[in-house]
Coordinates of C-alpha atoms in Angstrom, one line a residue:
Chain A
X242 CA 88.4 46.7 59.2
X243 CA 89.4 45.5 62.7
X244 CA 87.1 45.8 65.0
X245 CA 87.4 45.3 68.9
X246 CA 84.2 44.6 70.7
X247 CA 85.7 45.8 74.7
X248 CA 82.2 44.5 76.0
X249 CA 83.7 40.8 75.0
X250 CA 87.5 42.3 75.1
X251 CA 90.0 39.0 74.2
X252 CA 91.1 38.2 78.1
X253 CA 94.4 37.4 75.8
X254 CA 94.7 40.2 74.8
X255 CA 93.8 42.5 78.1
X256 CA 96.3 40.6 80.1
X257 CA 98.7 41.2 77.4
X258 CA 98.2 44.4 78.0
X259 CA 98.0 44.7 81.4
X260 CA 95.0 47.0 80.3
X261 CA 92.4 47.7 83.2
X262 CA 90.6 50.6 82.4
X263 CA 90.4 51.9 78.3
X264 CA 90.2 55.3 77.3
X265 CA 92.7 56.4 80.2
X266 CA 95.5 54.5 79.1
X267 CA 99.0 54.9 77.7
X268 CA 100.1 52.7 75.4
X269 CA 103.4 51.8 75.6
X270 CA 105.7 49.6 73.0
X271 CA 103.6 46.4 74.2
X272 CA 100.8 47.1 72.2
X273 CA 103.4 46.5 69.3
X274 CA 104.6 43.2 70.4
X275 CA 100.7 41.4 70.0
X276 CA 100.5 39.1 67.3
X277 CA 98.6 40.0 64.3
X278 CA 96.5 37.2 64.7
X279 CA 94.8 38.7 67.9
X280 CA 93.4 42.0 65.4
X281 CA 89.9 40.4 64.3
X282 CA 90.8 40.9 60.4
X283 CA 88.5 39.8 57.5
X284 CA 89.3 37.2 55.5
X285 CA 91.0 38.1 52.2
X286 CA 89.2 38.1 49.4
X287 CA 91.2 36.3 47.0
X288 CA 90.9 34.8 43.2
X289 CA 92.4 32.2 40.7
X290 CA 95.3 33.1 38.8
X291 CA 94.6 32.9 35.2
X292 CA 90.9 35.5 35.4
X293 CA 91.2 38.0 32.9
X294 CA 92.3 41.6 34.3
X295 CA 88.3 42.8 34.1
X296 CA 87.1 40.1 36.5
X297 CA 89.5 41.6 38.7
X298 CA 88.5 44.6 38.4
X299 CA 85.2 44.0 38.7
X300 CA 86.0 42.3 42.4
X301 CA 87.8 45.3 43.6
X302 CA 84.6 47.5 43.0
X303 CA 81.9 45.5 43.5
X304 CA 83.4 44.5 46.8
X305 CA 84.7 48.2 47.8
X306 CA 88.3 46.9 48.6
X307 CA 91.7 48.5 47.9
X308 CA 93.6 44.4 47.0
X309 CA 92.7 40.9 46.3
X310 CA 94.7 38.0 46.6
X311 CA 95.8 35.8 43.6
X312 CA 96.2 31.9 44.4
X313 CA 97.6 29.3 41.9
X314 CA 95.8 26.4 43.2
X315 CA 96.5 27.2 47.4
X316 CA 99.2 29.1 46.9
X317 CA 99.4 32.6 46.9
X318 CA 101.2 34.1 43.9
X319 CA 100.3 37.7 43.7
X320 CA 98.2 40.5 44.8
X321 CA 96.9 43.3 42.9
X322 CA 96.0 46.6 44.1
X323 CA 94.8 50.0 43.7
X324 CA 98.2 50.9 43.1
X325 CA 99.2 48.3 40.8
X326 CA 95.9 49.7 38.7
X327 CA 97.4 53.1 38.7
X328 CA 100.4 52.3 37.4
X329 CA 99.7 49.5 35.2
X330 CA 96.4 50.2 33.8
X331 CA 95.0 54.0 33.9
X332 CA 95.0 55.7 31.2
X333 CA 96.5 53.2 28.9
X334 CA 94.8 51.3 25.9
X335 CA 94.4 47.8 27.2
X336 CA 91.4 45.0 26.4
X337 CA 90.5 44.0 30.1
X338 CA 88.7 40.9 28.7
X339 CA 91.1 39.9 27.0
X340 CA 94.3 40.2 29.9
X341 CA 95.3 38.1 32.7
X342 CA 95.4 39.4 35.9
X343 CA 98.9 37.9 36.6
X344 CA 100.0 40.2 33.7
X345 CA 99.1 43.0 36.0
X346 CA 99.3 42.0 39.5
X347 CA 102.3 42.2 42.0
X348 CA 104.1 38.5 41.9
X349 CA 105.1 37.0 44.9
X350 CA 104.3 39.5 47.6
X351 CA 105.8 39.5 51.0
X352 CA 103.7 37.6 53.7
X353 CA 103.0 37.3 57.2
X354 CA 102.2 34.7 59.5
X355 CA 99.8 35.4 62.0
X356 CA 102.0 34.4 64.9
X357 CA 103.9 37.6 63.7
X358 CA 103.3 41.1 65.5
X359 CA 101.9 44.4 64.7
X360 CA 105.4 45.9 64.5
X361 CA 106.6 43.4 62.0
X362 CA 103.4 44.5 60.1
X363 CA 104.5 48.1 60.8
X364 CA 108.2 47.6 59.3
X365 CA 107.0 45.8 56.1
X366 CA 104.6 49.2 55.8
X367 CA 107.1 51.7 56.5
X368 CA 110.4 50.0 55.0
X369 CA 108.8 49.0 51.8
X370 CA 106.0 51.0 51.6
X371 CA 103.2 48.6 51.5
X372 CA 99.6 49.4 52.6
X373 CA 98.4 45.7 52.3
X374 CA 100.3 42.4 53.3
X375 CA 98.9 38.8 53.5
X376 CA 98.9 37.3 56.5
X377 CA 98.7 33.3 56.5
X378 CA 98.0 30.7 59.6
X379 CA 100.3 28.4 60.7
X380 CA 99.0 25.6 58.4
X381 CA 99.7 28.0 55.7
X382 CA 96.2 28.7 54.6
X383 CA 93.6 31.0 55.9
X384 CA 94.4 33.9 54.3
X385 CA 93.8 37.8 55.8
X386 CA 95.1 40.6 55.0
X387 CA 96.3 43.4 57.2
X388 CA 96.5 47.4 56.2
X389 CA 97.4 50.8 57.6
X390 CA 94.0 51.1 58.1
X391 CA 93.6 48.0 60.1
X392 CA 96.4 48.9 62.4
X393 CA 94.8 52.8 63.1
X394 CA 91.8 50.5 63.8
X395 CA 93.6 48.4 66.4
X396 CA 95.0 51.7 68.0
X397 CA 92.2 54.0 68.4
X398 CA 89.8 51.9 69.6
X399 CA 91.8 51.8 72.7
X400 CA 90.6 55.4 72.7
X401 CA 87.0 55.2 71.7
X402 CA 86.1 58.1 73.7
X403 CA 88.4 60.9 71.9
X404 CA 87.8 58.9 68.6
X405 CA 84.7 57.4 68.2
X406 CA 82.8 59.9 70.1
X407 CA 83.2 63.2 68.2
X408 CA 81.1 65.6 67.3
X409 CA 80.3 65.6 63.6
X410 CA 82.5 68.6 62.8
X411 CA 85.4 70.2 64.9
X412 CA 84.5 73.3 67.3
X413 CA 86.2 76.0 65.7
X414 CA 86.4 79.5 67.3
X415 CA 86.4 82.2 64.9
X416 CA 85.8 80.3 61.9
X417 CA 82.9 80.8 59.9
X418 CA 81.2 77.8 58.2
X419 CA 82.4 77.1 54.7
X420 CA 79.7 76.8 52.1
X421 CA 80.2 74.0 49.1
X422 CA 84.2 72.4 49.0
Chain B
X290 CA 100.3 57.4 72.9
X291 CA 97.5 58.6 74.7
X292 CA 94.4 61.1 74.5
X293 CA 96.6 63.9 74.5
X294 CA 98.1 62.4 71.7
X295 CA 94.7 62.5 70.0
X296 CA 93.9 66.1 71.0
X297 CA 97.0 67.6 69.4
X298 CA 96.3 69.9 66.3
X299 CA 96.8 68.4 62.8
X300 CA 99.7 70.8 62.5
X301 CA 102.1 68.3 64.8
X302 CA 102.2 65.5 61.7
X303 CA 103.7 68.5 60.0
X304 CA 101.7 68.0 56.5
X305 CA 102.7 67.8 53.4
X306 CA 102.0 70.5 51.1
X307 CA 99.3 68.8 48.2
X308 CA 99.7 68.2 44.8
X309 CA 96.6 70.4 43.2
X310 CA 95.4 70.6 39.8
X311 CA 92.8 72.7 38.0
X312 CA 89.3 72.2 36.9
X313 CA 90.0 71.8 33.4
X314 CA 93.6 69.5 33.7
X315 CA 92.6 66.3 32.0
X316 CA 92.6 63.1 33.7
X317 CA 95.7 61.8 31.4
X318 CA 97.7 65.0 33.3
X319 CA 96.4 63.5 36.7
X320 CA 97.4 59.9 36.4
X321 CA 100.4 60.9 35.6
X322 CA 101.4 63.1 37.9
X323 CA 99.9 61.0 40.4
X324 CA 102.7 58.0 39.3
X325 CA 105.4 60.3 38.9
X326 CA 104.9 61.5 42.5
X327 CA 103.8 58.2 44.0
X328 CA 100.9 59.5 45.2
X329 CA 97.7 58.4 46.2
X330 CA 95.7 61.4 45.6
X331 CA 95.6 65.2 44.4
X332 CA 94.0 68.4 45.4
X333 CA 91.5 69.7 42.5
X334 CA 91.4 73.3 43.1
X335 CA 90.1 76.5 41.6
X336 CA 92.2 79.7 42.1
X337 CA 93.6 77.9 45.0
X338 CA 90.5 77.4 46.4
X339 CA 89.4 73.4 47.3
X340 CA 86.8 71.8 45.2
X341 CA 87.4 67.9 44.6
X342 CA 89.9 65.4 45.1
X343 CA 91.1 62.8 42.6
X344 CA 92.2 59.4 43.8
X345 CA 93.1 56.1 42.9
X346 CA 89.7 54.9 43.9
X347 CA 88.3 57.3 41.6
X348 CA 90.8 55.6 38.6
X349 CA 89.6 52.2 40.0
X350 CA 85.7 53.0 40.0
X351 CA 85.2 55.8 37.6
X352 CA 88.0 55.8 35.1
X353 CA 89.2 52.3 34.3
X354 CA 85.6 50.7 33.7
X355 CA 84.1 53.4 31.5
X356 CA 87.2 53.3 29.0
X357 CA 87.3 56.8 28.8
X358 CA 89.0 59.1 27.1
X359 CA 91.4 60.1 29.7
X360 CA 93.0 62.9 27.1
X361 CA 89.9 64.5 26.5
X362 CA 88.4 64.0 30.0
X363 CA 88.6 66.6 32.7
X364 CA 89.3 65.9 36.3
X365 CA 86.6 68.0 37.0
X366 CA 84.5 65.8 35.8
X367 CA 85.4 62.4 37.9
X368 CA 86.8 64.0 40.8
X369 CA 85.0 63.2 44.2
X370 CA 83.0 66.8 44.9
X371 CA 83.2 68.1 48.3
X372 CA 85.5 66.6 49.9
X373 CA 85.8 65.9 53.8
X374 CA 88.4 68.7 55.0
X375 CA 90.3 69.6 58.1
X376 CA 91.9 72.6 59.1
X377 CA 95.4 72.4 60.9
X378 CA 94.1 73.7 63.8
X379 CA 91.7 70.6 64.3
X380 CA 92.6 67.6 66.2
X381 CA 94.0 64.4 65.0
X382 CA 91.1 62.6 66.5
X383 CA 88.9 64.3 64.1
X384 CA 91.3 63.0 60.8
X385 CA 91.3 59.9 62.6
X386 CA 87.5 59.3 63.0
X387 CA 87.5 60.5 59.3
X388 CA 89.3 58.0 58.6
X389 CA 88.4 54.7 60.6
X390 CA 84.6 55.8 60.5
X391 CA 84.4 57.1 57.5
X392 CA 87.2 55.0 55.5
X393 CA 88.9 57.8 53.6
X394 CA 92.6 57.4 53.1
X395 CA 93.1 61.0 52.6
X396 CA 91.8 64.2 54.0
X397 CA 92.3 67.6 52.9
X398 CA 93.6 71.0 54.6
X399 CA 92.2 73.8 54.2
X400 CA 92.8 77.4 55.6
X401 CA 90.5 80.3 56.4
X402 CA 90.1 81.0 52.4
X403 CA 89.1 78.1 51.8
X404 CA 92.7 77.4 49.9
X405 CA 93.9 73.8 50.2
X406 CA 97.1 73.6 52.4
X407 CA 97.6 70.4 53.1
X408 CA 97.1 66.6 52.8
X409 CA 97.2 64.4 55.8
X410 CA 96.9 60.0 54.3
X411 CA 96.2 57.1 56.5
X412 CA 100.1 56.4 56.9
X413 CA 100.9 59.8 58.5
X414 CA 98.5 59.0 60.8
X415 CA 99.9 55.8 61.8
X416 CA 103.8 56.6 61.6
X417 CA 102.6 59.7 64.3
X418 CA 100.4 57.1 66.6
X419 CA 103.6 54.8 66.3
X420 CA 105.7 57.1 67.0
X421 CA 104.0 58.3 70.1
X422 CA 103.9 54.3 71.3
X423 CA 107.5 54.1 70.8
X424 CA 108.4 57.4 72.5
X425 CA 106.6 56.4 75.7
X426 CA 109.6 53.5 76.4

């Protein structure tokens, strides 16, 4: 998840942005334009082609994350989601041991580079419908990955008053409390 | 985008209506509706009323490592209880805290009887927050 620290706000990115005071700000299509390597995003987690489908699996839980990478040798090859899971895998009668995870993954995803911007991140998302793309570095390793999620992150925490600072539930006039779901 | 654009009721993203199933629909019944639909989620309701929702982190974590009978399994079962909702009503800022604090990738609508209305994901909320940035040129 991206997280901005405004106590140690990038300068870079501030004078970017021509930002002075956050929280009473507009953002205009500026905030677009950054490159993706100025979001602070994890580092992918990522695994060798060739580990069987249940290793895999294993990863995505144990880790709590919605996509790994898949590298033959440094390159990346694939990626494998939640999604690929769901369509792939639930529900049918397959021996996870026994499966490769290239079987199963998505082959040669569409990449990044870090020098790219949010929007170009924004037009893979929304053109082809992907929640997840790799990003690389200029030398063509370091590997992150950016997501919807990331990019909400980026936005609102240019708002950290009316989003990070809400009561735990909505006021609500006229509504009574709901008990259970 | 700004505050305001935070403020605004839930009802401006103009939500989609959610898929729902029952109690007792099996888990087969789920999956695939989910991947007929390309969705990431459904409703699990009772009589209308909200319960559960079932999502693809629920086929990752509870579904695909227990080799489970998904025929003979009901969503009621594997569903997550309880769900954080919304109402339309409520702000924006309050689906997107849910989100960014709490992670969820989907939140529930509910009205005054409790009956699930609609579904707001993580990708409404960002092509309305873009949309804002890109209406302010």
């Amino acid at each position: 998840m991206v997280h901005i620290d405004f106590d140690q706000f990038d300068d870079e990115l501030q004078e970017l942005l021509g930002i002075r005071d956050k929280g009473k700000i507009a953002l205009n299509d500026d905030v677009l334009q950054v490159p993706i390597k100025l979001l602070y995003l994890k580092k992918a987690v990522t695994v060798k082609k060739g580990i069987s489908l249940k290793e895999a699996i294993d990863t995505l839980i144990a880790r709590n994350i919605g996509s790994i990478l898949v590298l033959d040798g440094k390159n990346l090859c694939g990626i494998l989601t939640e999604r690929d899971l769901l369509n792939k895998v639930a529900g049918q009668d397959i021996d996870y041991k026994n499966e490769k995870i290239e079987t199963y993954m998505s082959a040669s995803p569409a990449m990044l580079k870090d020098t790219d911007t949010v929007e170009d991140a924004l037009r893979y998302m929304d053109e082809k419908g992907y929640r997840h793309i790799p990003v690389v570095n200029e030398g063509g390793s370091a590997l992150t990955v950016i997501s919807i999620k990331d990019i909400i992150g980026y936005l609102v925490e240019f708002f950290p008053n009316d989003v990070l600072n809400l009561p735990p539930h909505p006021i609500r006039m006229g509504t009574e409390e709901r008990f259970g779901a | 985008m700004d505050s305001k654009t935070l403020r605004s009721p839930i009802s401006v993203l103009a939500p989609r209506k959610p898929i729902c199933v029952n109690l007792d629909t099996t888990v087969d019944e789920s999956i695939k509706l989910m991947k007929e639909r390309g969705i990431g989620c459904v409703c699990v309701v009772s009589q209308d009323k909200l319960f559960g929702i079932f999502t693809e982190r629920d086929v990752l974590t509870k579904v695909i490592p227990n080799n489970l009978d998904c025929s003979k399994t009901k969503v009621g079962e594997l569903m997550s209880y309880d769900p954080e909702y919304l109402y339309m009503e409520d702000q924006v800022a309050f689906a997107v805290n849910r989100m960014h604090v709490g992670g969820f990738r989907h939140i529930p609508l509910i009205d005054s009887k409790e009956n699930a209305t609609g579904i707001v994901s993580v990708r409404d909320i960002l092509r309305y927050l873009v949309k804002n940035i890109q209406d302010k040129n």
